[in-house]
PDB file of N, CA and C in Angstrom:
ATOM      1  N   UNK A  10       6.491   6.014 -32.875  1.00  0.00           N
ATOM      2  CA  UNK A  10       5.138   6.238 -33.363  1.00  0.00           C
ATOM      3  C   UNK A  10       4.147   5.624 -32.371  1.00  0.00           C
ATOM      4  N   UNK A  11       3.590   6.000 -31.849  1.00  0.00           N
ATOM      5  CA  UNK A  11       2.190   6.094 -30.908  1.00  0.00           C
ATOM      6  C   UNK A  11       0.968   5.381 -31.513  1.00  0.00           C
ATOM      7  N   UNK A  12       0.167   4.890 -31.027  1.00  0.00           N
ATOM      8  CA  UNK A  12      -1.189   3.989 -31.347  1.00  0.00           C
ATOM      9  C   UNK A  12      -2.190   4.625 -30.289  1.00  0.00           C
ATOM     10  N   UNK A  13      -2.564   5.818 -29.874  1.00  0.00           N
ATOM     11  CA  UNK A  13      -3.089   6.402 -29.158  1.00  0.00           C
ATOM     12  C   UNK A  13      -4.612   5.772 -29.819  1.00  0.00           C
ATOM     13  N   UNK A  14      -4.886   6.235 -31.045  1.00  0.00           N
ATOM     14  CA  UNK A  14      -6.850   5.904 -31.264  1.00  0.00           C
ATOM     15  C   UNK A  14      -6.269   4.606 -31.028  1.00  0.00           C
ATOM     16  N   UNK A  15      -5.542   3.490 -31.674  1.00  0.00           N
ATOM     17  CA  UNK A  15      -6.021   2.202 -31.667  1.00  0.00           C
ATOM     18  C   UNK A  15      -6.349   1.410 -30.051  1.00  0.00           C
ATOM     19  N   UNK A  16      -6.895   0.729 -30.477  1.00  0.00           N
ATOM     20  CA  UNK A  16      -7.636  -0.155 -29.311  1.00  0.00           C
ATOM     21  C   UNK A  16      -6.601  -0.838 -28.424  1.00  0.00           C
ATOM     22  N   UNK A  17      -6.223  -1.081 -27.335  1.00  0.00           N
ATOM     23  CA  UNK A  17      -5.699  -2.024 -26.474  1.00  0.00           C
ATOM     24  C   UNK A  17      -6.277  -3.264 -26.151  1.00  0.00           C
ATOM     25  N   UNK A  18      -5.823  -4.640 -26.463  1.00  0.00           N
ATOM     26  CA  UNK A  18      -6.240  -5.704 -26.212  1.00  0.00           C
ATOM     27  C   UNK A  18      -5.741  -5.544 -24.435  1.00  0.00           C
ATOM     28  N   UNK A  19      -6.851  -5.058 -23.690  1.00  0.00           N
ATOM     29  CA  UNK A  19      -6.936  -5.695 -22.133  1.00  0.00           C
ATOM     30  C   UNK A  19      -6.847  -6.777 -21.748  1.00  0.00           C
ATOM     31  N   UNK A  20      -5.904  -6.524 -20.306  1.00  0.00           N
ATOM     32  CA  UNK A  20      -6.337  -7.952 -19.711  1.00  0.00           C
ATOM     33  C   UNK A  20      -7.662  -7.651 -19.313  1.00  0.00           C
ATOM     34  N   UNK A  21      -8.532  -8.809 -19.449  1.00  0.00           N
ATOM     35  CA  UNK A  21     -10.116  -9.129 -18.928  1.00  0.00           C
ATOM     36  C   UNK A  21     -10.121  -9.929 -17.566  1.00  0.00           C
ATOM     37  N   UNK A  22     -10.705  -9.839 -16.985  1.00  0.00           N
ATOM     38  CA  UNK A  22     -10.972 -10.514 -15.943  1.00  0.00           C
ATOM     39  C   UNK A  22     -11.359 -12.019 -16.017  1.00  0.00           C
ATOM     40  N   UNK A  23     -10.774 -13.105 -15.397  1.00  0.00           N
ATOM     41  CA  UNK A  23     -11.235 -14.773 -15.821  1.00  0.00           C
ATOM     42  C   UNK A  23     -12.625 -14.569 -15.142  1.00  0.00           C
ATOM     43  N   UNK A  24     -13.525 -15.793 -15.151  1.00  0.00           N
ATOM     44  CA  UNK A  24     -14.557 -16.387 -14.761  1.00  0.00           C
ATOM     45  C   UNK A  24     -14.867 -15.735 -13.250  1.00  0.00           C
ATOM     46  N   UNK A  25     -13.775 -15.933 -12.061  1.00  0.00           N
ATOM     47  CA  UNK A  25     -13.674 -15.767 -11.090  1.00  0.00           C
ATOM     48  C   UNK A  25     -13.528 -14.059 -10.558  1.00  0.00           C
ATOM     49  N   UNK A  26     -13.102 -13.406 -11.316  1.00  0.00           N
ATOM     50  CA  UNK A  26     -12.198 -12.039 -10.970  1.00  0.00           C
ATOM     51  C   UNK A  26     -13.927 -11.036 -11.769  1.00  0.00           C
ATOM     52  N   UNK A  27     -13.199 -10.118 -11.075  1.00  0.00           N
ATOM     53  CA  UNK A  27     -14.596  -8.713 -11.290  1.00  0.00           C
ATOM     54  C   UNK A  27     -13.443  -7.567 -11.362  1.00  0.00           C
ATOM     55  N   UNK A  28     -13.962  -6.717 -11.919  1.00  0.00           N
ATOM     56  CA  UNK A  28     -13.482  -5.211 -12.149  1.00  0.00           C
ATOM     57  C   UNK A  28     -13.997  -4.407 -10.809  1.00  0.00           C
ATOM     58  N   UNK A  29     -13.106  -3.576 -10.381  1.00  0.00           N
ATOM     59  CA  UNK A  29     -13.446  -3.111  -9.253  1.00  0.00           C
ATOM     60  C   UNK A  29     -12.829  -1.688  -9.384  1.00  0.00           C
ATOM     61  N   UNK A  30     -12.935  -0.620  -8.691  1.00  0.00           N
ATOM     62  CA  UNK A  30     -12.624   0.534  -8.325  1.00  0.00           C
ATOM     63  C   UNK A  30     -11.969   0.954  -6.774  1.00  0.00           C
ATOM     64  N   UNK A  31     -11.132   1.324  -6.473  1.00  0.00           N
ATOM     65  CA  UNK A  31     -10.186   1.432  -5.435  1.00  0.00           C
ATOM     66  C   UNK A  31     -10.872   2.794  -4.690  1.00  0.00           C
ATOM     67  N   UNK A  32     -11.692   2.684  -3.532  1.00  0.00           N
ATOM     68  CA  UNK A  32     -12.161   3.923  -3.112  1.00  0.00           C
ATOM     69  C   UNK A  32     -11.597   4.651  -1.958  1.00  0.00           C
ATOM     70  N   UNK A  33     -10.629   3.816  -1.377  1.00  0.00           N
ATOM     71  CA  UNK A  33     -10.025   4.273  -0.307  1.00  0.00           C
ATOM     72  C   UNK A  33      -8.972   3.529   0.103  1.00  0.00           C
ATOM     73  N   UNK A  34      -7.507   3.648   0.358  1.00  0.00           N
ATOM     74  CA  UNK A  34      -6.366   3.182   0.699  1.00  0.00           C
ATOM     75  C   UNK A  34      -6.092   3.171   2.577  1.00  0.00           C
ATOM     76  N   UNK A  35      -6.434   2.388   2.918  1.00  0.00           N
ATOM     77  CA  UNK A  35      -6.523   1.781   4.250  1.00  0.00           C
ATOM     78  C   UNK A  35      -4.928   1.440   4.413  1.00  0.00           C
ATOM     79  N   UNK A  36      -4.376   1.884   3.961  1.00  0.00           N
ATOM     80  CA  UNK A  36      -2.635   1.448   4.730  1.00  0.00           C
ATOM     81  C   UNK A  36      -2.385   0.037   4.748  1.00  0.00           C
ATOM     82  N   UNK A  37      -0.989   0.274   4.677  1.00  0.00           N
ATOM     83  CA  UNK A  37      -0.445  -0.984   4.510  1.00  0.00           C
ATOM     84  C   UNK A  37      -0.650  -2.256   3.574  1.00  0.00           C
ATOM     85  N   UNK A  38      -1.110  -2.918   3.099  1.00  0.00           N
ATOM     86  CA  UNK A  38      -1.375  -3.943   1.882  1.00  0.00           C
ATOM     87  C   UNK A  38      -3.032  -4.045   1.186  1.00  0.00           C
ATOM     88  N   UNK A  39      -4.132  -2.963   2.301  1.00  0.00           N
ATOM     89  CA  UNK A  39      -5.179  -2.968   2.288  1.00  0.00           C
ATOM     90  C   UNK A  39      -5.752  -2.029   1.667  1.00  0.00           C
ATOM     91  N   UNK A  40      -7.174  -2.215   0.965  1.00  0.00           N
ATOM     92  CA  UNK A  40      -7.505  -0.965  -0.014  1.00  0.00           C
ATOM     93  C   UNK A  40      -9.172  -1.628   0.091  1.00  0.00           C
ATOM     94  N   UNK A  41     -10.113  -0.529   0.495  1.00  0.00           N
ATOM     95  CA  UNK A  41     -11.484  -0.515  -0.062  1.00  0.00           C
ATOM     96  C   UNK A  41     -11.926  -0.312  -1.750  1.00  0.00           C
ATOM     97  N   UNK A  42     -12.419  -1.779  -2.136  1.00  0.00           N
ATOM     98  CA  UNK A  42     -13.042  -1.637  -3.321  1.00  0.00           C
ATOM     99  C   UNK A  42     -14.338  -1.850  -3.503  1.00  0.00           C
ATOM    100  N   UNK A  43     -14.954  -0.906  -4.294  1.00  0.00           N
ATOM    101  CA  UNK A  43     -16.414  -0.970  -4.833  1.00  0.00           C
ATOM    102  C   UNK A  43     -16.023  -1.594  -6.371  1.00  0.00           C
ATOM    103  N   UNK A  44     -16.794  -3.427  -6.106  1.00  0.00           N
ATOM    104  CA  UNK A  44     -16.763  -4.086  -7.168  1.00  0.00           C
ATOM    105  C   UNK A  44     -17.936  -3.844  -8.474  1.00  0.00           C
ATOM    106  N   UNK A  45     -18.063  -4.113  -9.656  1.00  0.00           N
ATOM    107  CA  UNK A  45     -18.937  -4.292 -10.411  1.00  0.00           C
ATOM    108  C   UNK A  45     -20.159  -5.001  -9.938  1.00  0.00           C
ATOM    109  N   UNK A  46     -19.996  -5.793  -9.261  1.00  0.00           N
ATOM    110  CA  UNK A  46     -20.814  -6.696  -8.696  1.00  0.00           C
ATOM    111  C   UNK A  46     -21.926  -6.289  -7.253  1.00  0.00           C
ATOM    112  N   UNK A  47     -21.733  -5.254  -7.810  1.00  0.00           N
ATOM    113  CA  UNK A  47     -22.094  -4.393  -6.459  1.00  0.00           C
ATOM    114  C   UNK A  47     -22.094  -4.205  -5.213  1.00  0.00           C
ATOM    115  N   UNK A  48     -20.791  -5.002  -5.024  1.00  0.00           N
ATOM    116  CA  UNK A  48     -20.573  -5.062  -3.284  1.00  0.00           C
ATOM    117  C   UNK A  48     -19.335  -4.499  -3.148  1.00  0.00           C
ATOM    118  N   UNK A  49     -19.071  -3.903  -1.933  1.00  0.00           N
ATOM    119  CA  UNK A  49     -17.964  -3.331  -1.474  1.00  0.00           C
ATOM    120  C   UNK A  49     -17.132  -4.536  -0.845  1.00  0.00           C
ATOM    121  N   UNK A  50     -15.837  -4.631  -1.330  1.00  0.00           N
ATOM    122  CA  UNK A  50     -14.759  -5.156  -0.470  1.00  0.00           C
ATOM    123  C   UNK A  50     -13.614  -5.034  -0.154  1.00  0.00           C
ATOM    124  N   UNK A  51     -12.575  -5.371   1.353  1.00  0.00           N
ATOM    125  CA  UNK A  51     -11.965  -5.304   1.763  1.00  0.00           C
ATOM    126  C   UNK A  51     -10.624  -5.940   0.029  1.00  0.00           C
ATOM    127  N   UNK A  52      -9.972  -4.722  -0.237  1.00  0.00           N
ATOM    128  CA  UNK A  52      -9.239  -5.867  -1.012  1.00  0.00           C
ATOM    129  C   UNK A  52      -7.331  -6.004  -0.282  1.00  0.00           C
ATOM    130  N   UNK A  53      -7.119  -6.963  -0.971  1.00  0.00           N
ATOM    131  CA  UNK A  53      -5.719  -7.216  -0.218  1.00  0.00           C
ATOM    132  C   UNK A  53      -4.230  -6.881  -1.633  1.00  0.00           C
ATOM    133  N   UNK A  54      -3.363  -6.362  -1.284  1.00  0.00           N
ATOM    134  CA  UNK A  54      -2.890  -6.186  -2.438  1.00  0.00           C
ATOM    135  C   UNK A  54      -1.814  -6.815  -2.155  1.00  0.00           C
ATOM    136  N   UNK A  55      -1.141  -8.284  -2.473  1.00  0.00           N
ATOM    137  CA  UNK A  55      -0.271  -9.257  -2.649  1.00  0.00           C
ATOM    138  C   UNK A  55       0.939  -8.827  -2.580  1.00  0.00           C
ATOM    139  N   UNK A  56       1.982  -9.352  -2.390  1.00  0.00           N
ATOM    140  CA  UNK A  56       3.754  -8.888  -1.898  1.00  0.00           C
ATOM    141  C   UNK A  56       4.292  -9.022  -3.413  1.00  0.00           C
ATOM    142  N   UNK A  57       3.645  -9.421  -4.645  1.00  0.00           N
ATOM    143  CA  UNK A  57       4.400  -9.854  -6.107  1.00  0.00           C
ATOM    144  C   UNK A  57       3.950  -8.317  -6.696  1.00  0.00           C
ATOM    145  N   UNK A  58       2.927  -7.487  -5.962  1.00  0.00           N
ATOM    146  CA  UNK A  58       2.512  -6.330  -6.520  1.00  0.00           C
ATOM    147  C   UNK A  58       2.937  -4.932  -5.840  1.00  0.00           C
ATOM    148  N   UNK A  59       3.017  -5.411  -4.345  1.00  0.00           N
ATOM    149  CA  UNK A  59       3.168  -4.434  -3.566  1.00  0.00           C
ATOM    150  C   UNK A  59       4.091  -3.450  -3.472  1.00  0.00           C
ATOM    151  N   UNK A  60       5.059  -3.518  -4.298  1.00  0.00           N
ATOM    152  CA  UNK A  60       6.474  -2.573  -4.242  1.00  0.00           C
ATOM    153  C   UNK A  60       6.582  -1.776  -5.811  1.00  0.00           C
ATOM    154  N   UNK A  61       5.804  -2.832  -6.918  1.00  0.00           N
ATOM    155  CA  UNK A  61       6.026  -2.857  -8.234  1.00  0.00           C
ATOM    156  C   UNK A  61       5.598  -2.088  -8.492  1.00  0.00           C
ATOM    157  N   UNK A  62       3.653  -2.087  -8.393  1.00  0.00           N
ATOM    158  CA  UNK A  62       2.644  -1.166  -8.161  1.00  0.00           C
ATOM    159  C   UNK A  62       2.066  -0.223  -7.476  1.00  0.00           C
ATOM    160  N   UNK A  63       1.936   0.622  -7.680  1.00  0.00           N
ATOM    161  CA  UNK A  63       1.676   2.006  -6.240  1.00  0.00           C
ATOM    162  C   UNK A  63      -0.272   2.076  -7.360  1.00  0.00           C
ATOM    163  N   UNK A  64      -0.534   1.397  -5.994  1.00  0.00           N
ATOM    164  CA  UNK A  64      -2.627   1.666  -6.211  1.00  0.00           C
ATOM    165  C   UNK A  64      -2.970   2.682  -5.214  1.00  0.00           C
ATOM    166  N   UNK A  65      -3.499   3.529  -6.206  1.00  0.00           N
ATOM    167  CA  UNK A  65      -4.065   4.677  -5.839  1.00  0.00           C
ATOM    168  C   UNK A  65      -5.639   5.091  -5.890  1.00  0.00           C
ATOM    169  N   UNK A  66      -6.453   5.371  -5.123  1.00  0.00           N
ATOM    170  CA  UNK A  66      -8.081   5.822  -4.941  1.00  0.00           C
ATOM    171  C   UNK A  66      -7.975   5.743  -6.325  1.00  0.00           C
ATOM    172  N   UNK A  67      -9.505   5.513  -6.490  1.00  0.00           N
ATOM    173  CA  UNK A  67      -9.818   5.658  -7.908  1.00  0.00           C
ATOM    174  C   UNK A  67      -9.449   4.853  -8.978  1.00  0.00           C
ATOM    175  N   UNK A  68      -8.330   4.302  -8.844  1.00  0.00           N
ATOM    176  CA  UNK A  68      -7.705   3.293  -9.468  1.00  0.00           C
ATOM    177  C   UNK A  68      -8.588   1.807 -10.029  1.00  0.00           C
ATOM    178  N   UNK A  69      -8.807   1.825 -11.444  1.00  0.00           N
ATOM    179  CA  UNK A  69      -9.557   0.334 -11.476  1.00  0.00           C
ATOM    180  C   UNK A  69      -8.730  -0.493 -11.860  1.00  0.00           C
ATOM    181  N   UNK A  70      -9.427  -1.472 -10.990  1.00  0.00           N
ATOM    182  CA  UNK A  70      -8.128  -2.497 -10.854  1.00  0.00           C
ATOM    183  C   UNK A  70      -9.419  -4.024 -11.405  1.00  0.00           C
ATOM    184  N   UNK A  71      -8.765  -5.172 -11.429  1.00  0.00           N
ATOM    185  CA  UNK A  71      -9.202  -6.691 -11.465  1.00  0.00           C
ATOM    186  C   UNK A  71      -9.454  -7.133  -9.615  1.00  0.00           C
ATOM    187  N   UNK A  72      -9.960  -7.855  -9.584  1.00  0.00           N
ATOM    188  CA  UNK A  72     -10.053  -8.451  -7.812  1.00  0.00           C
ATOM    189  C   UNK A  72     -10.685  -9.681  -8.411  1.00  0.00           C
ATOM    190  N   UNK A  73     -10.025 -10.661  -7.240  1.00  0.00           N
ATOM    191  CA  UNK A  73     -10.130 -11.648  -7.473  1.00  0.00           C
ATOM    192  C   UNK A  73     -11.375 -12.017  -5.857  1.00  0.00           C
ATOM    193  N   UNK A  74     -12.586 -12.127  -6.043  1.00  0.00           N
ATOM    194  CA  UNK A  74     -12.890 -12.357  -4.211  1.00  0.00           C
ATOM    195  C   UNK A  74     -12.333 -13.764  -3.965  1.00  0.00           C
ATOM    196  N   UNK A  75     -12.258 -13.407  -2.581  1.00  0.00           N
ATOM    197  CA  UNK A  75     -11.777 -15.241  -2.221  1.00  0.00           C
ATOM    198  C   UNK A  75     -13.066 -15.895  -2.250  1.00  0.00           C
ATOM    199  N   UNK A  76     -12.895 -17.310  -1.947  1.00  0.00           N
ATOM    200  CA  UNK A  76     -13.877 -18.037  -2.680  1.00  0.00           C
ATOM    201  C   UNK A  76     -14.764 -18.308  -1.090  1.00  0.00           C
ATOM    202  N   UNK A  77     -13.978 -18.527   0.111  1.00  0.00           N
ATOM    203  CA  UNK A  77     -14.036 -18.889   1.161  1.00  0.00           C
ATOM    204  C   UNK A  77     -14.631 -17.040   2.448  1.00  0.00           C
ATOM    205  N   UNK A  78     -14.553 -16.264   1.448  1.00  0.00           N
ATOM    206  CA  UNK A  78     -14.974 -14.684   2.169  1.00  0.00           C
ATOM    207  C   UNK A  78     -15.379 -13.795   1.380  1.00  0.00           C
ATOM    208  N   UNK A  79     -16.392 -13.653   0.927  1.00  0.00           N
ATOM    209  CA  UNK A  79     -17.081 -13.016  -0.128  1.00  0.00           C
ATOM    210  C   UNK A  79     -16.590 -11.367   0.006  1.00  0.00           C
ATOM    211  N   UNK A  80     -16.752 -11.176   0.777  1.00  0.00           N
ATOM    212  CA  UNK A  80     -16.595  -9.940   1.136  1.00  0.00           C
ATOM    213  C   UNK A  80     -15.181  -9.411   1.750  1.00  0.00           C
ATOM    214  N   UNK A  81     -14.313 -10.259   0.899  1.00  0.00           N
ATOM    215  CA  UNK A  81     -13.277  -9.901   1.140  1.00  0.00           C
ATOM    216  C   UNK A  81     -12.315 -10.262  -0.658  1.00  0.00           C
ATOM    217  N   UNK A  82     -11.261 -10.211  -1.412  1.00  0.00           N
ATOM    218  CA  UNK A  82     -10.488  -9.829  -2.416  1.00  0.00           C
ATOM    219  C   UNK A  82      -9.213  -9.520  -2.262  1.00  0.00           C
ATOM    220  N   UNK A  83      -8.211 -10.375  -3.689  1.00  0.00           N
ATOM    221  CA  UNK A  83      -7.388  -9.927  -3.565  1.00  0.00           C
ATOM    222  C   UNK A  83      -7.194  -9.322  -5.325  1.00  0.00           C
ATOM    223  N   UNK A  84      -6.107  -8.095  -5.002  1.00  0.00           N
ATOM    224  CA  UNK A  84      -6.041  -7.134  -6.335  1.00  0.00           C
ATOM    225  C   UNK A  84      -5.339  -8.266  -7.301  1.00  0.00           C
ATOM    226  N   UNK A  85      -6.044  -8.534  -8.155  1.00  0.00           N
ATOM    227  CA  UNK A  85      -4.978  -9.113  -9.364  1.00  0.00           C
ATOM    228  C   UNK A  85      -3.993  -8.231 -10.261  1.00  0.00           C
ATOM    229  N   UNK A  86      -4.581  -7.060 -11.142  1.00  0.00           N
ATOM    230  CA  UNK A  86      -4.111  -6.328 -11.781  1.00  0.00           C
ATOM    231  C   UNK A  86      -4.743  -4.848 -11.532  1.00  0.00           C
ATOM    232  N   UNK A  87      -3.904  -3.810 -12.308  1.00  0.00           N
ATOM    233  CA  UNK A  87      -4.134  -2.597 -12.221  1.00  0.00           C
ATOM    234  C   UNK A  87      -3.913  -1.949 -13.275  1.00  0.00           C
ATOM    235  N   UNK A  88      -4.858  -1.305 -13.736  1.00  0.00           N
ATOM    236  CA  UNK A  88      -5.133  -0.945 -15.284  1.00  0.00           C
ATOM    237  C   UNK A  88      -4.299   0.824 -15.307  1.00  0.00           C
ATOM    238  N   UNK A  89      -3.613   1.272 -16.167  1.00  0.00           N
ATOM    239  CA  UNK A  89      -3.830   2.684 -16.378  1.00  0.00           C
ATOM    240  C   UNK A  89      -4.525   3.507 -16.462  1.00  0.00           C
ATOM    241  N   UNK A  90      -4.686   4.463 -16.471  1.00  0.00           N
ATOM    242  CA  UNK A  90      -5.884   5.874 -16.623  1.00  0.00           C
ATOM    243  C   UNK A  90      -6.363   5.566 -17.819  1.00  0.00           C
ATOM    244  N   UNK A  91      -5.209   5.495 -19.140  1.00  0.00           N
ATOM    245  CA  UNK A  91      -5.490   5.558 -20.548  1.00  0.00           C
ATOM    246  C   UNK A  91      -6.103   4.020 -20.517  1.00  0.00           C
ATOM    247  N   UNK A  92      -5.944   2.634 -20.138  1.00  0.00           N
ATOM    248  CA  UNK A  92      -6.902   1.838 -19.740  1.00  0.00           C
ATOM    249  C   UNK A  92      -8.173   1.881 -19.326  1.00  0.00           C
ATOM    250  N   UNK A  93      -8.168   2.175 -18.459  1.00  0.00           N
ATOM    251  CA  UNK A  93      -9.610   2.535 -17.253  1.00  0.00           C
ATOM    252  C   UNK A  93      -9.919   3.375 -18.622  1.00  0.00           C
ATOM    253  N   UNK A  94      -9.621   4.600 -19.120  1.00  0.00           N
ATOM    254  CA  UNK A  94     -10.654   5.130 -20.189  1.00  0.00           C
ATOM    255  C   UNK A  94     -11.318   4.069 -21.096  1.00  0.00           C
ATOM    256  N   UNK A  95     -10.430   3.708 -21.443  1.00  0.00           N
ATOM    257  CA  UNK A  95     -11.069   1.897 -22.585  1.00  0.00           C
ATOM    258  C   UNK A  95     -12.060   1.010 -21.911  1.00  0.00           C
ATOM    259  N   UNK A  96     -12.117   0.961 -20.854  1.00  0.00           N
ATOM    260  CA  UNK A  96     -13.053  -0.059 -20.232  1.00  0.00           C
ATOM    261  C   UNK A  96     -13.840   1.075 -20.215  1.00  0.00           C
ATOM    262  N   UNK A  97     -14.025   2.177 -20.073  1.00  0.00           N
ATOM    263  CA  UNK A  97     -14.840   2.398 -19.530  1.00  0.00           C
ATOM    264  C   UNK A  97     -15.801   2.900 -20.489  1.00  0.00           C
ATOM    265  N   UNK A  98     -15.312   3.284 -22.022  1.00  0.00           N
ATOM    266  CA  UNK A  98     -15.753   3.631 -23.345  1.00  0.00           C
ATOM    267  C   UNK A  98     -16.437   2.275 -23.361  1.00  0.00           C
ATOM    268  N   UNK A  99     -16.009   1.040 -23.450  1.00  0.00           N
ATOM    269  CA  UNK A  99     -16.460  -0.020 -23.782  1.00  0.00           C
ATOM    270  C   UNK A  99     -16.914  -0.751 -23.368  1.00  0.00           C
ATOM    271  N   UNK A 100     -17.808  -0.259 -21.845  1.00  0.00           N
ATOM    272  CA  UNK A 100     -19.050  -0.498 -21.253  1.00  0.00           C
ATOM    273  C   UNK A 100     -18.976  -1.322 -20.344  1.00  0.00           C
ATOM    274  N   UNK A 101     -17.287  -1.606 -20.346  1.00  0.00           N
ATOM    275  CA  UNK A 101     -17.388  -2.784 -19.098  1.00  0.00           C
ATOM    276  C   UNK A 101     -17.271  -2.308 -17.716  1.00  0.00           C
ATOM    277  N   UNK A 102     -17.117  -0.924 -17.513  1.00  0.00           N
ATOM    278  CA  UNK A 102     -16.991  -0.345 -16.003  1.00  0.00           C
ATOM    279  C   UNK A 102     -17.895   1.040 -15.890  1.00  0.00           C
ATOM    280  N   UNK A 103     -18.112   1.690 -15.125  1.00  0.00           N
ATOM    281  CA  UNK A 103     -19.327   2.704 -14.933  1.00  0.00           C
ATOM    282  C   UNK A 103     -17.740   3.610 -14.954  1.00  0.00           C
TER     283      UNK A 103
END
């Protein structure tokens, strides 16, 4: 039995981390994201994700920026389509 209407408790982003959108896959561990925050960054996608997860354009994901390169991020998590619809019903992503 399926829970399709009911709600998904998301992971949210901590204090530090922003919701971001994956706009272009630069090869190899690297991916252009356009954050909530309105800046574009270089994001990095970690070796605990890299084999597990296949991030794809378009993809909204969590980013964490580093604290030390603003303009740079690494992917924390990666939401589903049927996710990304929920955030995006519920106002937390464009």
């Amino acid at each position: 039995m399926s829970e399709e209407s009911g709600r998904r408790n998301l992971r949210m982003p901590s204090n530090d981390e922003v919701f971001a959108v994956v706009t272009e896959h630069l090869g190899g561990n690297h991916v252009r994201l356009r954050c909530v925050d309105g800046k574009e960054r270089l994001g990095r996608i970690p070796g605990r994700m890299k084999y597990r997860t296949w991030i794809n354009e378009g993809d909204v994901v969590v980013a964490e920026p580093w604290s030390w390169q603003d303009e740079k991020a690494n992917v924390e998590w990666r939401y589903t389509d049927e996710d990304a619809d929920q955030l995006r019903r519920e106002g937390h992503i464009e």
